Coordinates of C-alpha atoms in Angstrom, one line a residue:
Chain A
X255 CA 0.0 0.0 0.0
X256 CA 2.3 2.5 0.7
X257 CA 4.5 1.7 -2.2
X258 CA 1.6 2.6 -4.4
X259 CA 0.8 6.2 -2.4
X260 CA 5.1 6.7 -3.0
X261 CA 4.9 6.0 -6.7
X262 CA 1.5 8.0 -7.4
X263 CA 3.6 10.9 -5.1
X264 CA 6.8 10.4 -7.3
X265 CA 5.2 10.4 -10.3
X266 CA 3.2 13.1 -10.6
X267 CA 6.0 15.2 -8.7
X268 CA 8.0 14.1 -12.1
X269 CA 5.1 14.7 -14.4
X270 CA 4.5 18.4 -13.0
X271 CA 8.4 18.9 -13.5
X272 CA 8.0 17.3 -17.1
X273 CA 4.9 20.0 -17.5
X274 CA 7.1 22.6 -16.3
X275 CA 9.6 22.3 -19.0
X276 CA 7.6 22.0 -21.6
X277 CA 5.7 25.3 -20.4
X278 CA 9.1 27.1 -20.8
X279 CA 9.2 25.8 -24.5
X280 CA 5.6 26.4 -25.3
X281 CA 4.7 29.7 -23.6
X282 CA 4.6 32.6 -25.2
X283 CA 6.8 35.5 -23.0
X284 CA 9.1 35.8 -20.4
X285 CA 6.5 36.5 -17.6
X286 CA 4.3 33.6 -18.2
X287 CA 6.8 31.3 -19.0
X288 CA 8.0 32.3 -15.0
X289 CA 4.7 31.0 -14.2
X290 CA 5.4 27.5 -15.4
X291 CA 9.0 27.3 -14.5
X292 CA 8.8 28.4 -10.5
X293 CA 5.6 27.0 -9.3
X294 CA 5.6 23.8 -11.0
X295 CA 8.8 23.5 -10.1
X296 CA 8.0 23.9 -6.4
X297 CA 5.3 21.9 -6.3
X298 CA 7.0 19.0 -8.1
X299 CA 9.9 19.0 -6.1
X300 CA 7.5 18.7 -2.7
X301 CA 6.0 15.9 -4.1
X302 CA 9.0 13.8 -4.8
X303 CA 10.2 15.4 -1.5
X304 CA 7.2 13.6 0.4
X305 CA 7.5 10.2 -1.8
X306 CA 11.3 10.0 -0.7
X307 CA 10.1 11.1 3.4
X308 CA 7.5 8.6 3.2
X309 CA 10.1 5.7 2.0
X310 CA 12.7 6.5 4.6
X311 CA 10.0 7.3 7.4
X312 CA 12.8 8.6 9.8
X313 CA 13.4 11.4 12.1
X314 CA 16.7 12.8 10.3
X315 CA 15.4 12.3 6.8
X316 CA 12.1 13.6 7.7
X317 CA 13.6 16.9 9.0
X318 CA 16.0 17.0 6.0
X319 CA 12.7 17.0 3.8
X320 CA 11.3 19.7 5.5
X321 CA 14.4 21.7 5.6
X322 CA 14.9 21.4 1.9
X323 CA 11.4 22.3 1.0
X324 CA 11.2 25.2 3.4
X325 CA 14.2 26.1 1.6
X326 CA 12.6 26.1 -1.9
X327 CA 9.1 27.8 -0.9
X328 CA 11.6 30.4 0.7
X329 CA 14.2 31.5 -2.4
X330 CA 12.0 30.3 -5.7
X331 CA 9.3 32.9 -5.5
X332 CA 12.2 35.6 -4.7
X333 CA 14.4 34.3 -7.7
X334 CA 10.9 34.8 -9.7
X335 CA 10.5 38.0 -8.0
X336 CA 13.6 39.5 -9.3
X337 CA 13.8 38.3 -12.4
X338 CA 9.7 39.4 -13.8
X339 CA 10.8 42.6 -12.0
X340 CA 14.0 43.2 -14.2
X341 CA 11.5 42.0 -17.0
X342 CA 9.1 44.7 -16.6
X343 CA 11.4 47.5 -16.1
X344 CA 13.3 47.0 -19.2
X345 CA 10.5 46.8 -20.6
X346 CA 10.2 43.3 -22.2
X347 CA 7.0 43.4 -24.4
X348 CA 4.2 41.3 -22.8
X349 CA 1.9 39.2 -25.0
X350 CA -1.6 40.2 -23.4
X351 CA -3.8 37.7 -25.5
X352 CA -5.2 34.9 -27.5
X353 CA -3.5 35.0 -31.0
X354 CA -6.6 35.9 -33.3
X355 CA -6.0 34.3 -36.9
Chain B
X33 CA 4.8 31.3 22.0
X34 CA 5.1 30.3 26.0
X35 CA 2.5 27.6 25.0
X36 CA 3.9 26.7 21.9
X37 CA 7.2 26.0 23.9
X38 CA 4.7 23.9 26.3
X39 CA 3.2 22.0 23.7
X40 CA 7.0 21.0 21.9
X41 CA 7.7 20.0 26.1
X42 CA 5.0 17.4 26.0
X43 CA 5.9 16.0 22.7
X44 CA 9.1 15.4 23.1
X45 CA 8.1 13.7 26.9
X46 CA 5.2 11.9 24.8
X47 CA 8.2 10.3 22.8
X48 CA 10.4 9.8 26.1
X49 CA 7.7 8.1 27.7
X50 CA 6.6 5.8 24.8
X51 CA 10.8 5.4 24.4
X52 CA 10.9 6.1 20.5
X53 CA 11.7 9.0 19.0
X54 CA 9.8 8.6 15.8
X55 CA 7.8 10.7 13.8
X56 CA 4.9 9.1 14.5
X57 CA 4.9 9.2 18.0
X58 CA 6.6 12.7 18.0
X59 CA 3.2 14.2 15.9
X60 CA 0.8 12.1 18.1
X61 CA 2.6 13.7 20.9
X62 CA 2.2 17.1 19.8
X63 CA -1.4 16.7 19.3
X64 CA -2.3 15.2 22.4
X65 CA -0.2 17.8 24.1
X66 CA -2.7 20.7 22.3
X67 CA -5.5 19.3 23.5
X68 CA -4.3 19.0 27.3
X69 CA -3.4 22.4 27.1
X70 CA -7.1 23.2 25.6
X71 CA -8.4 21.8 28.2
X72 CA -5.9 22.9 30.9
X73 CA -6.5 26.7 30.0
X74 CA -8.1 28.3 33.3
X75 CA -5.1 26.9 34.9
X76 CA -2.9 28.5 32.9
X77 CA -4.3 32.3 33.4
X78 CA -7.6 32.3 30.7
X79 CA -8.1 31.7 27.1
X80 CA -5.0 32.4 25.2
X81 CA -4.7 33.7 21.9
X82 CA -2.5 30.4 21.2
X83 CA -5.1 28.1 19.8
X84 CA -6.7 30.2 17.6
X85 CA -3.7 31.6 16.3
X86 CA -3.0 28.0 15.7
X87 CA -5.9 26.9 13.9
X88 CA -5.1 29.8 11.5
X89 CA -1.4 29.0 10.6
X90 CA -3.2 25.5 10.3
X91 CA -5.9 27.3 7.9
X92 CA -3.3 29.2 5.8
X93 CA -1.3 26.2 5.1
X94 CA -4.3 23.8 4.3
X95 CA -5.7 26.7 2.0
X96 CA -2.4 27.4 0.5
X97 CA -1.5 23.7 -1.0
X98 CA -5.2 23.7 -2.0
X99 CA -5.2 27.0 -4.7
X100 CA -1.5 25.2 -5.2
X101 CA -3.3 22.6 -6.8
X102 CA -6.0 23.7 -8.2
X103 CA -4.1 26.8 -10.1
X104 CA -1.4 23.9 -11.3
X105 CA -4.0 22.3 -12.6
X106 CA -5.3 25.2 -14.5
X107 CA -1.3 26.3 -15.6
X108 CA -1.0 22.7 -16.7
X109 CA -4.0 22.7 -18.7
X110 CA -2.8 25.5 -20.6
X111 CA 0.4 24.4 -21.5
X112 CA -0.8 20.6 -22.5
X113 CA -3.4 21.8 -24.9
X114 CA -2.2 23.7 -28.3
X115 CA -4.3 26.7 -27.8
X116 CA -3.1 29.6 -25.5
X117 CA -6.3 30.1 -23.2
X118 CA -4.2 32.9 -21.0
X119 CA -5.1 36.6 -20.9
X120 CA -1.9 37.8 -19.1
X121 CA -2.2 41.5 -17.5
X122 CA -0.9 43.1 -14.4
X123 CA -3.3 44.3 -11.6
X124 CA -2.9 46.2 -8.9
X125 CA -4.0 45.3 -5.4
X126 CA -4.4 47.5 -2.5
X127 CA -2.6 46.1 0.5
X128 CA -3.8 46.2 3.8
X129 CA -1.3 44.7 5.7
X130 CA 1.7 47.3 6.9
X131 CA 4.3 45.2 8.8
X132 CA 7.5 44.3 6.9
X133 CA 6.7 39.7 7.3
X134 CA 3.3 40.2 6.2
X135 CA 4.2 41.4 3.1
X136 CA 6.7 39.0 2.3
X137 CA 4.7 36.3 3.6
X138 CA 1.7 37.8 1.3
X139 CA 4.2 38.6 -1.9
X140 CA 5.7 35.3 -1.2
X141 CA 3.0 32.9 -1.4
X142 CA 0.9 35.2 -4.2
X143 CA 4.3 34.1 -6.8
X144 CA 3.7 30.2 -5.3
X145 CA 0.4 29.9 -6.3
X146 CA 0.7 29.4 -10.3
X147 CA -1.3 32.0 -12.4
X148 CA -0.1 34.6 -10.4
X149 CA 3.0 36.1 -9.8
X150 CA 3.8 39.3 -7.4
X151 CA 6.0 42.1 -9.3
X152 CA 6.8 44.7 -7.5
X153 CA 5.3 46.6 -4.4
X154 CA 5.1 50.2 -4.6
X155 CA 7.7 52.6 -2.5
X156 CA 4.8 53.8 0.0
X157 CA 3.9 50.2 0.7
X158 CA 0.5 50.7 -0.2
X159 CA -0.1 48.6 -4.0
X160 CA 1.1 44.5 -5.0
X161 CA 1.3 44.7 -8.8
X162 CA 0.9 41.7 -9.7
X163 CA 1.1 39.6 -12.9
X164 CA -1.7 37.4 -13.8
X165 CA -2.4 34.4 -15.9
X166 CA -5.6 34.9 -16.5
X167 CA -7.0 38.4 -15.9
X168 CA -9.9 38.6 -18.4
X169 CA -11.4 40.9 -15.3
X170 CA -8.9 42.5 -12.9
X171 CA -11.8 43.4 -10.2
X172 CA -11.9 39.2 -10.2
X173 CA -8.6 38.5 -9.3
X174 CA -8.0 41.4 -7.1
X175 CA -10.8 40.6 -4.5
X176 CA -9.8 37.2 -4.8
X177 CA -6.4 37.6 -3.8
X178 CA -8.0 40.2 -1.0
X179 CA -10.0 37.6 0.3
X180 CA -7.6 34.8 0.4
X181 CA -4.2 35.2 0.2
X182 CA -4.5 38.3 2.3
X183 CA -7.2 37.8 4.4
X184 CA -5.3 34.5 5.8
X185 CA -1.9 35.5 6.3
X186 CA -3.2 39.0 7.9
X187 CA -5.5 36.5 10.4
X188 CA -2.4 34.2 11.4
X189 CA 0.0 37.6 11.6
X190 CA -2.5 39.5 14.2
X191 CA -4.2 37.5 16.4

């Protein structure tokens, strides 16, 4: 049983992550494409995070989890921060629709 | 935080007693800990702001990995089928909170939850501008972010 709640967890961490990279391929501008990149990124690597917590199930690794994860909730969104900020102010042009044709 | 340092007290003699420090018996520890304390509060000089200040750091993180989800769902969708669906714009949203961790806590988790991502606040602290997947109608997403995002992190910040 809990090999099966480990492998759903690890893979859809890894499919989010796939989804992520494509998103950097397939959107169309910078800022949007920082959507993809950060938060699925986040979200994938708790996931897989949890999957590899739940197959140790120990004190040390547990804490390491946490640690890591608090870690990436903590710098990604400032990394994403910075770099849509720089974006906008040297004034990247933003694609602000559906592609009539 | 006296009662927080209480609670951690417990746990870890919750663990001592049952002689295994696991996770397991380290959460099962902490619960049953809250809930003496709960019970224990006239003793302990009235109601305390403790529990409820608990159940909303319990509330924002709950709420938090929910729109997590649900807005991956929506970013995924987008980027799996060939059409763009996305209306990107930037709104602004008026920010209530003042102190210097609300606002990081606020800009912080507005850029985790996919579809939105916080930009820049302005120098007298007052406006988030913040870029949005889909903002066919900026009222929408403003009062949304108001009333979630906001609203929780300002309840856990100030009670």
């Amino acid at each position: 049983m809990t090999e099966v709640i480990i492998g759903v967890l690890v893979l859809t961490g890894s499919f989010f992550a796939f989804i992520a990279s494509l998103g950097v391929v397939r959107l169309p501008d910078v800022l949007v494409r920082m959507h993809a990149s950060t938060k699925a990124g986040t979200l994938s690597a708790g996931l897989v995070m949890l999957g590899a917590a739940i197959w140790f199930w120990d004190l040390a690794v547990a804490f390491l989890v946490v640690a890591l994860v608090l870690f990436l909730l903590l710098t990604a969104p400032v990394a994403a921060h910075m770099i849509g900020r720089a974006a906008v102010r040297t004034g990247v042009k933003m694609w602000t629709g559906r592609e009539e044709d | 935080m006296n009662l927080f340092l209480l609670n951690l007290i417990l746990a870890i003699s919750w663990s001592a007693l049952a002689g295994s420090f696991t996770l397991s018996t380290l959460a099962v520890g902490f619960v049953l800990g809250f809930g003496t304390l709960w019970l224990l509060q006239p003793l302990l000089g009235g109601p305390s702001a403790y529990f409820l200040r608990a159940y909303y750091w319990v509330r924002l993180a709950v709420m938090f990995h929910y729109e997590l989800v649900v807005s991956s769902l929506a970013v995924v969708w987008d980027v799996i089928t060939p059409t763009q669906l996305s209306r990107p714009g930037i709104v602004e949203v008026p920010l209530d909170i003042k102190s210097d961790t609300g606002i990081l806590l606020v800009t912080n988790l507005i850029s985790l939850t996919p579809g939105t991502l916080s930009l820049d606040v302005s120098e007298d602290r007052k406006t988030l501008f913040v870029h949005a997947m889909f903002a066919d109608d900026h009222e929408a997403v403003r009062s949304q972010l108001k009333n979630t995002m906001e609203k929780w992190v300002r309840e856990a910040l100030e009670t």
